[in-house]
mmCIF file of N, CA and C in Angstrom:
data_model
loop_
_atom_site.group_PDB
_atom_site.id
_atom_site.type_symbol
_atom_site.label_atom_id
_atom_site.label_comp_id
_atom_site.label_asym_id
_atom_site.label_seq_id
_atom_site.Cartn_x
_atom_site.Cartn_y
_atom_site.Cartn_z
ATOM 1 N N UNK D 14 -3.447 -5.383 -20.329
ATOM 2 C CA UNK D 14 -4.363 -4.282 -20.531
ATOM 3 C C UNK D 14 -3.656 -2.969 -20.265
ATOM 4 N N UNK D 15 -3.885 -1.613 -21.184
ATOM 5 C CA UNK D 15 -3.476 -0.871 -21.080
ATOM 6 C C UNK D 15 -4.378 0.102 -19.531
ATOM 7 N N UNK D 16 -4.007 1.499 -20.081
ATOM 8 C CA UNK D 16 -4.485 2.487 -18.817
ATOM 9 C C UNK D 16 -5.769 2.458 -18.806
ATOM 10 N N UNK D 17 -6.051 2.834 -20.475
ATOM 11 C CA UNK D 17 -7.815 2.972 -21.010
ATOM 12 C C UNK D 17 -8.914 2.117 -20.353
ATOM 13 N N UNK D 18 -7.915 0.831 -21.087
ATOM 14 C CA UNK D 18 -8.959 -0.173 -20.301
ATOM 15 C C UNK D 18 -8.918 -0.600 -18.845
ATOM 16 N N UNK D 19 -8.186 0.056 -18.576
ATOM 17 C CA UNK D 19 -8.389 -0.153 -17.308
ATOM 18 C C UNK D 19 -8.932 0.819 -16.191
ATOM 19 N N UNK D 20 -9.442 1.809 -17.074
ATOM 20 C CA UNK D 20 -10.138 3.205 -16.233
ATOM 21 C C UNK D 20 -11.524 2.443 -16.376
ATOM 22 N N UNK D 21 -12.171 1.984 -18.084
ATOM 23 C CA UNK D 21 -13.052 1.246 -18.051
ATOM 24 C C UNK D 21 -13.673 0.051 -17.634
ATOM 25 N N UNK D 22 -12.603 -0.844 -16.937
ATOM 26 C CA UNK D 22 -13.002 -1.741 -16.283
ATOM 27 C C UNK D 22 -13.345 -1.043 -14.748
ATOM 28 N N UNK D 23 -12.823 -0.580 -14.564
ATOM 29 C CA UNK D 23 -13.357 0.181 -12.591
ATOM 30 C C UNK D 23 -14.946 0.860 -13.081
ATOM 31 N N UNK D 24 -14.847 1.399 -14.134
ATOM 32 C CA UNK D 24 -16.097 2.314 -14.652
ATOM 33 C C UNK D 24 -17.173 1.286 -14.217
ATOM 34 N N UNK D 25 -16.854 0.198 -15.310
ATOM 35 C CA UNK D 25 -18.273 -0.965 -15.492
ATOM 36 C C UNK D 25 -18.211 -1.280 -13.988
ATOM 37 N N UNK D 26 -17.035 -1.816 -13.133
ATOM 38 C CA UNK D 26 -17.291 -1.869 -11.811
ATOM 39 C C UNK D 26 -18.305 -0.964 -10.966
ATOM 40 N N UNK D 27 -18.087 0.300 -10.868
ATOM 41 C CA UNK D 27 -18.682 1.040 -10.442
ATOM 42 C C UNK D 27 -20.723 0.497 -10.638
ATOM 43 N N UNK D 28 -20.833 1.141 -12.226
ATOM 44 C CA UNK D 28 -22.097 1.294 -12.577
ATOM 45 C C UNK D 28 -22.680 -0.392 -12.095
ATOM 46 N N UNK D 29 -21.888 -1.522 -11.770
ATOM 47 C CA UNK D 29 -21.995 -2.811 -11.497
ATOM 48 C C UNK D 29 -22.703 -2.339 -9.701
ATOM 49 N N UNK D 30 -21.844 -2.331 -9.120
ATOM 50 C CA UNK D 30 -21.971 -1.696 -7.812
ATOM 51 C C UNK D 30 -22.962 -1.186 -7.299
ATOM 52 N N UNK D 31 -23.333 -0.076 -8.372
ATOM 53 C CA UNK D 31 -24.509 0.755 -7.627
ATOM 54 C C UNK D 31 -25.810 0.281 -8.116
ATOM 55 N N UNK D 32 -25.759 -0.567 -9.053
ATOM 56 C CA UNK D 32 -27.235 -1.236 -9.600
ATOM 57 C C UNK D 32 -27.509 -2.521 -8.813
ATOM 58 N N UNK D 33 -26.053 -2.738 -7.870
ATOM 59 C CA UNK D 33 -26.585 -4.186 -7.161
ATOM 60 C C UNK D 33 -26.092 -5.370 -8.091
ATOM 61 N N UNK D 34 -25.009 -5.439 -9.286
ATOM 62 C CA UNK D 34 -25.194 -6.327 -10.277
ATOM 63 C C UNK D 34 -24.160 -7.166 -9.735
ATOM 64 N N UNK D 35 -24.546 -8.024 -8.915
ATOM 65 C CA UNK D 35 -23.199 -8.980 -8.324
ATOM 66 C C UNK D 35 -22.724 -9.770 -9.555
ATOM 67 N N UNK D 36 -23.528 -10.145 -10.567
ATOM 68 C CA UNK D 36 -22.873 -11.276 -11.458
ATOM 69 C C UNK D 36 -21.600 -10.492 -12.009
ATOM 70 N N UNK D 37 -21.718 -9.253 -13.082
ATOM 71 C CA UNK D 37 -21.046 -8.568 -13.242
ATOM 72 C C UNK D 37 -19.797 -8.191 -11.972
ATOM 73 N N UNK D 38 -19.810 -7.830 -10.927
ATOM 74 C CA UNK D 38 -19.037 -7.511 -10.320
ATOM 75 C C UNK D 38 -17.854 -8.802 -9.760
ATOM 76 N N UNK D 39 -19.131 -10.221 -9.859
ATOM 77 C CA UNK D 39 -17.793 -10.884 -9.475
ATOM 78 C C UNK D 39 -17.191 -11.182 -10.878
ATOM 79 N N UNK D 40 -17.671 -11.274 -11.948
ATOM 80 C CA UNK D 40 -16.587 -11.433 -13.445
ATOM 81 C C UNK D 40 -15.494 -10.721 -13.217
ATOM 82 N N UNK D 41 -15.302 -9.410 -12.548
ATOM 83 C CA UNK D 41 -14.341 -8.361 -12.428
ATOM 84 C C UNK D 41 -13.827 -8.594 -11.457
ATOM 85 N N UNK D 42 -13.659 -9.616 -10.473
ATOM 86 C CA UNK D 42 -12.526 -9.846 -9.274
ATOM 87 C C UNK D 42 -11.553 -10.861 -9.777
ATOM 88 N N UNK D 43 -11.110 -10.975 -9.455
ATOM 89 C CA UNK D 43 -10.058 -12.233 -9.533
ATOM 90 C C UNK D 43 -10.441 -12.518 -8.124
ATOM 91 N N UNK D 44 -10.692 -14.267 -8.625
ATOM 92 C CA UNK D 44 -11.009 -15.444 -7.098
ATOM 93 C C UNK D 44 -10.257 -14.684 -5.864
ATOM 94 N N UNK D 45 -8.701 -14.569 -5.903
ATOM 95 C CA UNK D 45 -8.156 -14.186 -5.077
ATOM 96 C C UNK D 45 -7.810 -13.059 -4.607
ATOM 97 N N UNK D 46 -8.381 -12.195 -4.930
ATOM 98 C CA UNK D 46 -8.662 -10.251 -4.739
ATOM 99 C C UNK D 46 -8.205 -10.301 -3.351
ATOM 100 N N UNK D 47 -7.983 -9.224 -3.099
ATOM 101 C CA UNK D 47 -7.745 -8.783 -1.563
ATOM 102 C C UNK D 47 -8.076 -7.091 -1.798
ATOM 103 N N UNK D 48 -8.831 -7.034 -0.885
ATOM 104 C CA UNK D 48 -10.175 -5.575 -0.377
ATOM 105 C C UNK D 48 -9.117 -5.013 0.664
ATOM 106 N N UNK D 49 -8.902 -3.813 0.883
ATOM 107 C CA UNK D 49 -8.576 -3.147 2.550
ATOM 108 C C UNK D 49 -9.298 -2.020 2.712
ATOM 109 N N UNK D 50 -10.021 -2.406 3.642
ATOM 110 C CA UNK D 50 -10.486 -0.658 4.531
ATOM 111 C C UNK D 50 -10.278 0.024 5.430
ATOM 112 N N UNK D 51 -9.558 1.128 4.930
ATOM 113 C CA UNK D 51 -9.179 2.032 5.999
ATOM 114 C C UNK D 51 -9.831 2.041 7.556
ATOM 115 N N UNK D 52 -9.694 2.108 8.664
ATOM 116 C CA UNK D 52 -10.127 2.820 9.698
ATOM 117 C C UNK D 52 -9.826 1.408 10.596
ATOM 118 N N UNK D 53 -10.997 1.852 11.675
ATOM 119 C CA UNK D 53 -10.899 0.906 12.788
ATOM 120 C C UNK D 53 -12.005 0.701 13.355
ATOM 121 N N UNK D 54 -12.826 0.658 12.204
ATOM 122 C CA UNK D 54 -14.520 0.496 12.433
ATOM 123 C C UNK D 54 -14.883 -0.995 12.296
ATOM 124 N N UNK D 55 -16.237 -1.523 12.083
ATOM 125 C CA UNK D 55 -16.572 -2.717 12.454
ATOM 126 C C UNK D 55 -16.439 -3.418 11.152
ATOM 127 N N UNK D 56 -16.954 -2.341 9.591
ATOM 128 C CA UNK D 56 -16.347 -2.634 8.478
ATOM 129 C C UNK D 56 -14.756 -2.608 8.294
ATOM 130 N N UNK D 57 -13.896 -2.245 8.928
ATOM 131 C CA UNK D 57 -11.912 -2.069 8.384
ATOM 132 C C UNK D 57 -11.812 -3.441 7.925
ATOM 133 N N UNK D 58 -10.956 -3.067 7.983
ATOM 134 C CA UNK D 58 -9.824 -4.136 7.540
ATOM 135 C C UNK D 58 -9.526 -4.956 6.494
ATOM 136 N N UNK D 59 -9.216 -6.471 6.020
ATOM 137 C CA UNK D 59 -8.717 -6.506 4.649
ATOM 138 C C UNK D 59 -9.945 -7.783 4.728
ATOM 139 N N UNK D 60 -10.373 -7.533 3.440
ATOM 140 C CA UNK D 60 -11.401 -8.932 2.532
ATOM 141 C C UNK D 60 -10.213 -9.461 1.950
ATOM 142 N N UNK D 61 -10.259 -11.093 2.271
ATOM 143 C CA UNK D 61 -9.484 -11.925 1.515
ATOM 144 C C UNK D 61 -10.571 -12.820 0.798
ATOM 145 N N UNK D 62 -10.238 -12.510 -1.010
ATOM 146 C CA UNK D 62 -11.025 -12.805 -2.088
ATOM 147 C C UNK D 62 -11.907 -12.590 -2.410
ATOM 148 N N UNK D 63 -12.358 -12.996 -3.459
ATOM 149 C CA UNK D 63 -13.939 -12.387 -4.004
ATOM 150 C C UNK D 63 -15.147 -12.518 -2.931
ATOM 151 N N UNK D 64 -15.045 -13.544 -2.515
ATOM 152 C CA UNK D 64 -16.528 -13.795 -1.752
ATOM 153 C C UNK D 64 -16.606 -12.592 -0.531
ATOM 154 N N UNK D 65 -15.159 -12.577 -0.173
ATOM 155 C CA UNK D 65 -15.570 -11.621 0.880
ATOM 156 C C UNK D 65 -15.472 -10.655 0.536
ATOM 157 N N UNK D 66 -14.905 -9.689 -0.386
ATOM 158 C CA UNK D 66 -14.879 -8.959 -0.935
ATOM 159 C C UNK D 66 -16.864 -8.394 -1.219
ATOM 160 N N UNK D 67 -17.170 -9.328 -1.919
ATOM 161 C CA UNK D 67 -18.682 -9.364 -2.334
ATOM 162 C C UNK D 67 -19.605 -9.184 -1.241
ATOM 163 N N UNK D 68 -19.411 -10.136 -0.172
ATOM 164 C CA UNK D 68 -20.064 -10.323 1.216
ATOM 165 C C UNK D 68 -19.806 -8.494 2.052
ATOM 166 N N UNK D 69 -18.536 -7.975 2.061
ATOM 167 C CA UNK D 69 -18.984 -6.548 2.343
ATOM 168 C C UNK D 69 -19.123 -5.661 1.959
ATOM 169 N N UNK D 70 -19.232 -5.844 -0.052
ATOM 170 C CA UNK D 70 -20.079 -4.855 -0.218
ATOM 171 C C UNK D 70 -21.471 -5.487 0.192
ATOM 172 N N UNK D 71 -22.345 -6.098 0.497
ATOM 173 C CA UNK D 71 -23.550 -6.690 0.577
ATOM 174 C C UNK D 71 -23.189 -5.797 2.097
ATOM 175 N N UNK D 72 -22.895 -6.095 2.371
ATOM 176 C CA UNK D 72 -23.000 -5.609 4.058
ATOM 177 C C UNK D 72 -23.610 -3.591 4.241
ATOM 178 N N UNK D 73 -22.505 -3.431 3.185
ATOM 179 C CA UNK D 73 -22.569 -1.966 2.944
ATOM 180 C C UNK D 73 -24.236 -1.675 2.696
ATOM 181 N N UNK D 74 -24.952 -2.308 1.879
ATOM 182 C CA UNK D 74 -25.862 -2.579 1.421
ATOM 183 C C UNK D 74 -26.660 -2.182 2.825
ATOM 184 N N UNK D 75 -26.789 -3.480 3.401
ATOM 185 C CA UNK D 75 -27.996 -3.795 4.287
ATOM 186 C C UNK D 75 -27.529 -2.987 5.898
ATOM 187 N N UNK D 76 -26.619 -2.800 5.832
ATOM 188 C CA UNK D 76 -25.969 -1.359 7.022
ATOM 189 C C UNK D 76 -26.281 -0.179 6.674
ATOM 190 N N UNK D 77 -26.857 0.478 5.294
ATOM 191 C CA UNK D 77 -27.255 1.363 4.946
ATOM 192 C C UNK D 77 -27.933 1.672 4.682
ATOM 193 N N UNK D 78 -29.266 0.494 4.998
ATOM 194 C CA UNK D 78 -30.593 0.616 4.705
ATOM 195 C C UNK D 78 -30.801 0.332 2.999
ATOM 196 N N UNK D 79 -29.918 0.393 2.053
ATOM 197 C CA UNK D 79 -29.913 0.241 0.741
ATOM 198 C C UNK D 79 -29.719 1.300 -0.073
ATOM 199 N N UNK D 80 -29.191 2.445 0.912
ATOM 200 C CA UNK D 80 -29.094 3.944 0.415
ATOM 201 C C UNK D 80 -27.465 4.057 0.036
ATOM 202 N N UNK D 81 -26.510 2.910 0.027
ATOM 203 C CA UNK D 81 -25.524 3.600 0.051
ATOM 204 C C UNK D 81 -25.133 3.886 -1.511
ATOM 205 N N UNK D 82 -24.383 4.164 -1.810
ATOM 206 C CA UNK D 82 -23.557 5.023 -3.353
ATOM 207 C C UNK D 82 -22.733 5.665 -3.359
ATOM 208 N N UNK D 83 -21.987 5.195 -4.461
ATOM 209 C CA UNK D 83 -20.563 6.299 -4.747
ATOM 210 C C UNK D 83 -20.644 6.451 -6.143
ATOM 211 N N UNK D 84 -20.224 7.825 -6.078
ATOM 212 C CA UNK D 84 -20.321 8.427 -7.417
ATOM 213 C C UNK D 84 -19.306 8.799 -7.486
ATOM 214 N N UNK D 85 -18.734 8.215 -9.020
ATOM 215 C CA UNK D 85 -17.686 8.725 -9.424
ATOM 216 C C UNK D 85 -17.224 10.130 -9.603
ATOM 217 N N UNK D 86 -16.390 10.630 -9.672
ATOM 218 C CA UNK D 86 -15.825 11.835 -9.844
ATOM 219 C C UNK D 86 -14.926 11.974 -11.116
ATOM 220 N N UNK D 87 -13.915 11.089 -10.902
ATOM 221 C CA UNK D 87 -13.107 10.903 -11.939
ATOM 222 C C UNK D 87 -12.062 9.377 -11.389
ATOM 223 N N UNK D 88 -11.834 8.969 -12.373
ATOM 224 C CA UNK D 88 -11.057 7.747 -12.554
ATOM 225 C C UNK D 88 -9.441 7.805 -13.346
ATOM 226 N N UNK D 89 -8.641 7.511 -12.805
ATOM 227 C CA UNK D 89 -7.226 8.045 -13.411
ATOM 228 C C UNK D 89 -6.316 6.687 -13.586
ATOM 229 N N UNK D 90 -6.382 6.423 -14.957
ATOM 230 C CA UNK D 90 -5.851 4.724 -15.098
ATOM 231 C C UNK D 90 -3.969 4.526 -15.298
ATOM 232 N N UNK D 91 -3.561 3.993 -14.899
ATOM 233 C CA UNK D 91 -2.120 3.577 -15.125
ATOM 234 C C UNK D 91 -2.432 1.724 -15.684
ATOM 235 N N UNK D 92 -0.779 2.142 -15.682
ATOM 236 C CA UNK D 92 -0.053 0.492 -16.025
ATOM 237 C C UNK D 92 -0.533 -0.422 -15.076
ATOM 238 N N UNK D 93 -0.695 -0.337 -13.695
ATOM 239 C CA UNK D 93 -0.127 -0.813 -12.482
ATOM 240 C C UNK D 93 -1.448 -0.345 -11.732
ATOM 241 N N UNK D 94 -1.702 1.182 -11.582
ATOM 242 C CA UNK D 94 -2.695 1.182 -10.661
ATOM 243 C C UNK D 94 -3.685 2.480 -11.389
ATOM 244 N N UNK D 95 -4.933 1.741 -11.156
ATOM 245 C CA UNK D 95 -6.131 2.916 -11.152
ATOM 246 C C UNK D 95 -6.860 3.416 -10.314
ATOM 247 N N UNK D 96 -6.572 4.478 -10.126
ATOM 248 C CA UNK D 96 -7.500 5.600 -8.780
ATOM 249 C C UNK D 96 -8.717 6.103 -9.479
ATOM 250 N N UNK D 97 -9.669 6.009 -8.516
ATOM 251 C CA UNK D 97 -11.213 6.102 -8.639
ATOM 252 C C UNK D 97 -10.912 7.063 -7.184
ATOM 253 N N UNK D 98 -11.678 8.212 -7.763
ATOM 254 C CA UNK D 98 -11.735 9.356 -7.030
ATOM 255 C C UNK D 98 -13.814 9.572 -6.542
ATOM 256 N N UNK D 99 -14.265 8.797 -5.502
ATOM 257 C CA UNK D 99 -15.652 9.113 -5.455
ATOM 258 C C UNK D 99 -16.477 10.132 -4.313
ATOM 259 N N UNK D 100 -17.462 10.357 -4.132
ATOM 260 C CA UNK D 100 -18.251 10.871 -2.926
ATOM 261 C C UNK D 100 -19.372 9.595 -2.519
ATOM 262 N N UNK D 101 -18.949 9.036 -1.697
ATOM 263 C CA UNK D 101 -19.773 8.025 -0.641
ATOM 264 C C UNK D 101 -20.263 8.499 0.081
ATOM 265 N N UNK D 102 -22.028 8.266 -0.439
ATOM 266 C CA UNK D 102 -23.227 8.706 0.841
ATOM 267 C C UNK D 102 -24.192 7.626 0.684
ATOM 268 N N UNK D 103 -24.350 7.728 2.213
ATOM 269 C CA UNK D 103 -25.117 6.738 2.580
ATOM 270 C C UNK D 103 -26.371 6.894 4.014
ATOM 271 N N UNK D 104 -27.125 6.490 4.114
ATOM 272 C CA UNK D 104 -28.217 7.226 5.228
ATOM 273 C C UNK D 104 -29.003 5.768 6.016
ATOM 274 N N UNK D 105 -28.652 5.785 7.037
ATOM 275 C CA UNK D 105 -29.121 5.034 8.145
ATOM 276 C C UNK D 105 -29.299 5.000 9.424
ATOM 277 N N UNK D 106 -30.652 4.902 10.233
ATOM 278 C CA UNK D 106 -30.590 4.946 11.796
ATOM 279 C C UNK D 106 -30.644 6.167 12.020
ATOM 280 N N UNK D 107 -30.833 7.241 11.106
ATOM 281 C CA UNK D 107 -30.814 8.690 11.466
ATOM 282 C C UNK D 107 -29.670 9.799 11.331
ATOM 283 N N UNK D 108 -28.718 8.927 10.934
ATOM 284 C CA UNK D 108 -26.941 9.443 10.726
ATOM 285 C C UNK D 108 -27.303 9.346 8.663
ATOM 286 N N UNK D 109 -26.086 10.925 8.346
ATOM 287 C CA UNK D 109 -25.677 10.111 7.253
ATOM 288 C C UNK D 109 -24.267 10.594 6.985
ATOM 289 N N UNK D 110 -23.680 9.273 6.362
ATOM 290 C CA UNK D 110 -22.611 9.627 5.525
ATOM 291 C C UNK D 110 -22.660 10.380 4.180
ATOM 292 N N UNK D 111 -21.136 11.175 4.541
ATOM 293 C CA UNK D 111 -20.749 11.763 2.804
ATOM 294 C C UNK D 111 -19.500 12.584 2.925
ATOM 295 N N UNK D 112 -19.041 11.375 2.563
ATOM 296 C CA UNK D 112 -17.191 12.032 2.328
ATOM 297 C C UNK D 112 -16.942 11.696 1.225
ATOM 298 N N UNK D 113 -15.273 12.191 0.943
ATOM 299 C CA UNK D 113 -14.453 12.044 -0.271
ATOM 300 C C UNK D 113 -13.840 10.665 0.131
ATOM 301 N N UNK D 114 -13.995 9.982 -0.771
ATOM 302 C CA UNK D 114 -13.205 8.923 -1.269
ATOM 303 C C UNK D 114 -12.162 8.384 -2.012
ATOM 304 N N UNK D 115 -10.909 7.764 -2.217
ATOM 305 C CA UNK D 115 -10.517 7.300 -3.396
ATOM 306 C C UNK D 115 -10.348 6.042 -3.207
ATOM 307 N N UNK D 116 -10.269 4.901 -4.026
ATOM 308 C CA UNK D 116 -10.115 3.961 -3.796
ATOM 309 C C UNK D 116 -8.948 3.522 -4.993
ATOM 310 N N UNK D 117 -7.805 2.795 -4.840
ATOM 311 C CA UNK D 117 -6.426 2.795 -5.119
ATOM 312 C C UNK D 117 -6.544 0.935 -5.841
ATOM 313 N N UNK D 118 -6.896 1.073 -6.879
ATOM 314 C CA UNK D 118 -6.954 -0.660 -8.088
ATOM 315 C C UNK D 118 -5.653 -1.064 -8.657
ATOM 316 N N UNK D 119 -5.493 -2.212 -8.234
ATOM 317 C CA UNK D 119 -4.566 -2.953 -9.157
ATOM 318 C C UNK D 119 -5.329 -3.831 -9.614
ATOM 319 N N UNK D 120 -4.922 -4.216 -11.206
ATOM 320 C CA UNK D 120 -6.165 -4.728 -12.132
ATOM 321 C C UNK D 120 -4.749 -5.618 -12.761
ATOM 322 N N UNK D 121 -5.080 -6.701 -12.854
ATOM 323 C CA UNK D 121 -3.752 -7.855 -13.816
ATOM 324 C C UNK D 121 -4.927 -8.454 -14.554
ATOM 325 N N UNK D 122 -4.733 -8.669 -15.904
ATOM 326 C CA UNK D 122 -5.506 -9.718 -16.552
ATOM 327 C C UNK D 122 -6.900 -9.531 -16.674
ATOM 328 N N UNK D 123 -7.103 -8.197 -16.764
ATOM 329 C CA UNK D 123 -8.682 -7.924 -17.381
ATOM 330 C C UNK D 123 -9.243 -8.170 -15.797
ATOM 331 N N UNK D 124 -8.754 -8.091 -14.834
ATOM 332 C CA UNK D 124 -9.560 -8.231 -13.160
ATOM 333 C C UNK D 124 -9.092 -7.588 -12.360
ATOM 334 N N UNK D 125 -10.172 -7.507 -11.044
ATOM 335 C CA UNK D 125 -9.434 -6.604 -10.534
ATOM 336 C C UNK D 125 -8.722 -7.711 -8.988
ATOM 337 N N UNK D 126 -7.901 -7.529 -9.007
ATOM 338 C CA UNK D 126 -6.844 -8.272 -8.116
ATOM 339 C C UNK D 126 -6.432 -7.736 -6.477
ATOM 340 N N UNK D 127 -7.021 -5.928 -6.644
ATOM 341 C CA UNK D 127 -6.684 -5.240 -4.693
ATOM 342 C C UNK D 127 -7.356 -4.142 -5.009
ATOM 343 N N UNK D 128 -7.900 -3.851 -4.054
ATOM 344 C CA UNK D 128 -8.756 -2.511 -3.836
ATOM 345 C C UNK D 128 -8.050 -1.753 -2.299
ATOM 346 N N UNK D 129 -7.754 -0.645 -2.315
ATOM 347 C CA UNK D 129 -7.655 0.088 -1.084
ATOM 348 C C UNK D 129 -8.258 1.152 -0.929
ATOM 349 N N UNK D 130 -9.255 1.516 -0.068
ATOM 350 C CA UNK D 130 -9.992 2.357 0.090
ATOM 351 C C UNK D 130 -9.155 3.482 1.226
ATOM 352 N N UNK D 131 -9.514 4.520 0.725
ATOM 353 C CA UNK D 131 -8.920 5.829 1.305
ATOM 354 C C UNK D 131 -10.222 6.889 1.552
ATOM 355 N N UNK D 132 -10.270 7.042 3.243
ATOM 356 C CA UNK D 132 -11.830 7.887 3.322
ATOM 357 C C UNK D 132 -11.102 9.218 3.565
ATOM 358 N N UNK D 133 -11.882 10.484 3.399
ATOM 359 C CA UNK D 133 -11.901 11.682 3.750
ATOM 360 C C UNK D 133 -11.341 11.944 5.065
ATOM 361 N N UNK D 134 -12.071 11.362 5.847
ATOM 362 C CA UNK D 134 -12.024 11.436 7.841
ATOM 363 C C UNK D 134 -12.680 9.998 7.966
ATOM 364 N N UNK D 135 -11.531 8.854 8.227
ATOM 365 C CA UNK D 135 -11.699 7.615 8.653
ATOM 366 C C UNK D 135 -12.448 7.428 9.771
ATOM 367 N N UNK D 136 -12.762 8.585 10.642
ATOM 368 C CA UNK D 136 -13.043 8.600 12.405
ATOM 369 C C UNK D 136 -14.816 8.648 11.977
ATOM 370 N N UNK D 137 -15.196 9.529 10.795
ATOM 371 C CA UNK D 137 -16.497 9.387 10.393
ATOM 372 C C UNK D 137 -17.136 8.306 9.740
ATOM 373 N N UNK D 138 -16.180 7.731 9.194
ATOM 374 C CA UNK D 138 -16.772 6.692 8.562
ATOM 375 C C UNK D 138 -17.098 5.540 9.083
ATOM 376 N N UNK D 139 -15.840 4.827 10.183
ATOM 377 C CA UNK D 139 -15.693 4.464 11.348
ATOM 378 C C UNK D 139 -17.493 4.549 12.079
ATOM 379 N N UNK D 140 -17.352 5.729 12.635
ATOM 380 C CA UNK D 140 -18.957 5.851 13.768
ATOM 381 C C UNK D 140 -19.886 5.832 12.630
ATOM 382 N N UNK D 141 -20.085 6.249 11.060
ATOM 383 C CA UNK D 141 -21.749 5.967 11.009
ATOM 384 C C UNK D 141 -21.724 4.746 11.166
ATOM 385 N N UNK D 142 -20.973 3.738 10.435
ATOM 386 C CA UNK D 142 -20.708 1.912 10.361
ATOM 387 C C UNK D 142 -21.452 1.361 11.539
ATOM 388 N N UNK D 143 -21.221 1.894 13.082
ATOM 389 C CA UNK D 143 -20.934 1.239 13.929
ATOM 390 C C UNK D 143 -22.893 1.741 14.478
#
């Protein structure tokens, strides 16, 4: 797959994401994906494969009351890697999030294969989580 399609596969990811469309979203992992999240919060660290991968976005979900979302900004596709540039907000317990995001795709074979998430101020994202 070229760059194109591969700005459009994170795209459909995305609009997958924020509607809740797990079927769609797991077509777009590869079984063996590997997730990393920045910080040193209760969400960090690395999802090994789809399920877990899936299991914290679900988490994101129900830690956020069901408010969370990222909206794209812009998406910038390569050979190798596609950056998704978003604003993540989310509102729970009386706190809310809303920082800059990017999140850093390697996509092989029409899937997506690693995600690395990059927050604004990791130390915020970190305490709403927690």
């Amino acid at each position: 797959m070229g760059a194109e399609e591969n700005v459009e596969l994170v795209r459909r990811g995305y609009e997958a994401f924020n509607s809740g469309d797990l079927a769609t979203l797991s077509e777009l992992f590869a079984e063996d994906a590997v997730w990393y999240v920045a910080g040193s919060g209760v969400l960090s660290g690395t999802k090994q494969g789809r399920d877990a991968i899936l299991a914290y976005f679900g988490e994101l979900a129900t830690r956020s009351q069901g408010s969370f979302k990222a909206t794209v900004h812009d998406v910038v596709g390569g050979e190798d890697h596609t950056i998704a540039i978003q604003q993540t907000h989310a509102e729970a317990n009386g706190k809310t999030l809303d920082l800059g995001t990017a999140i850093s795709f390697v996509l092989r074979e029409g899937k997506v294969v690693e995600g690395k998430e990059f927050f604004e101020d990791t130390a915020i994202a970190d305490s709403f989580w927690t």
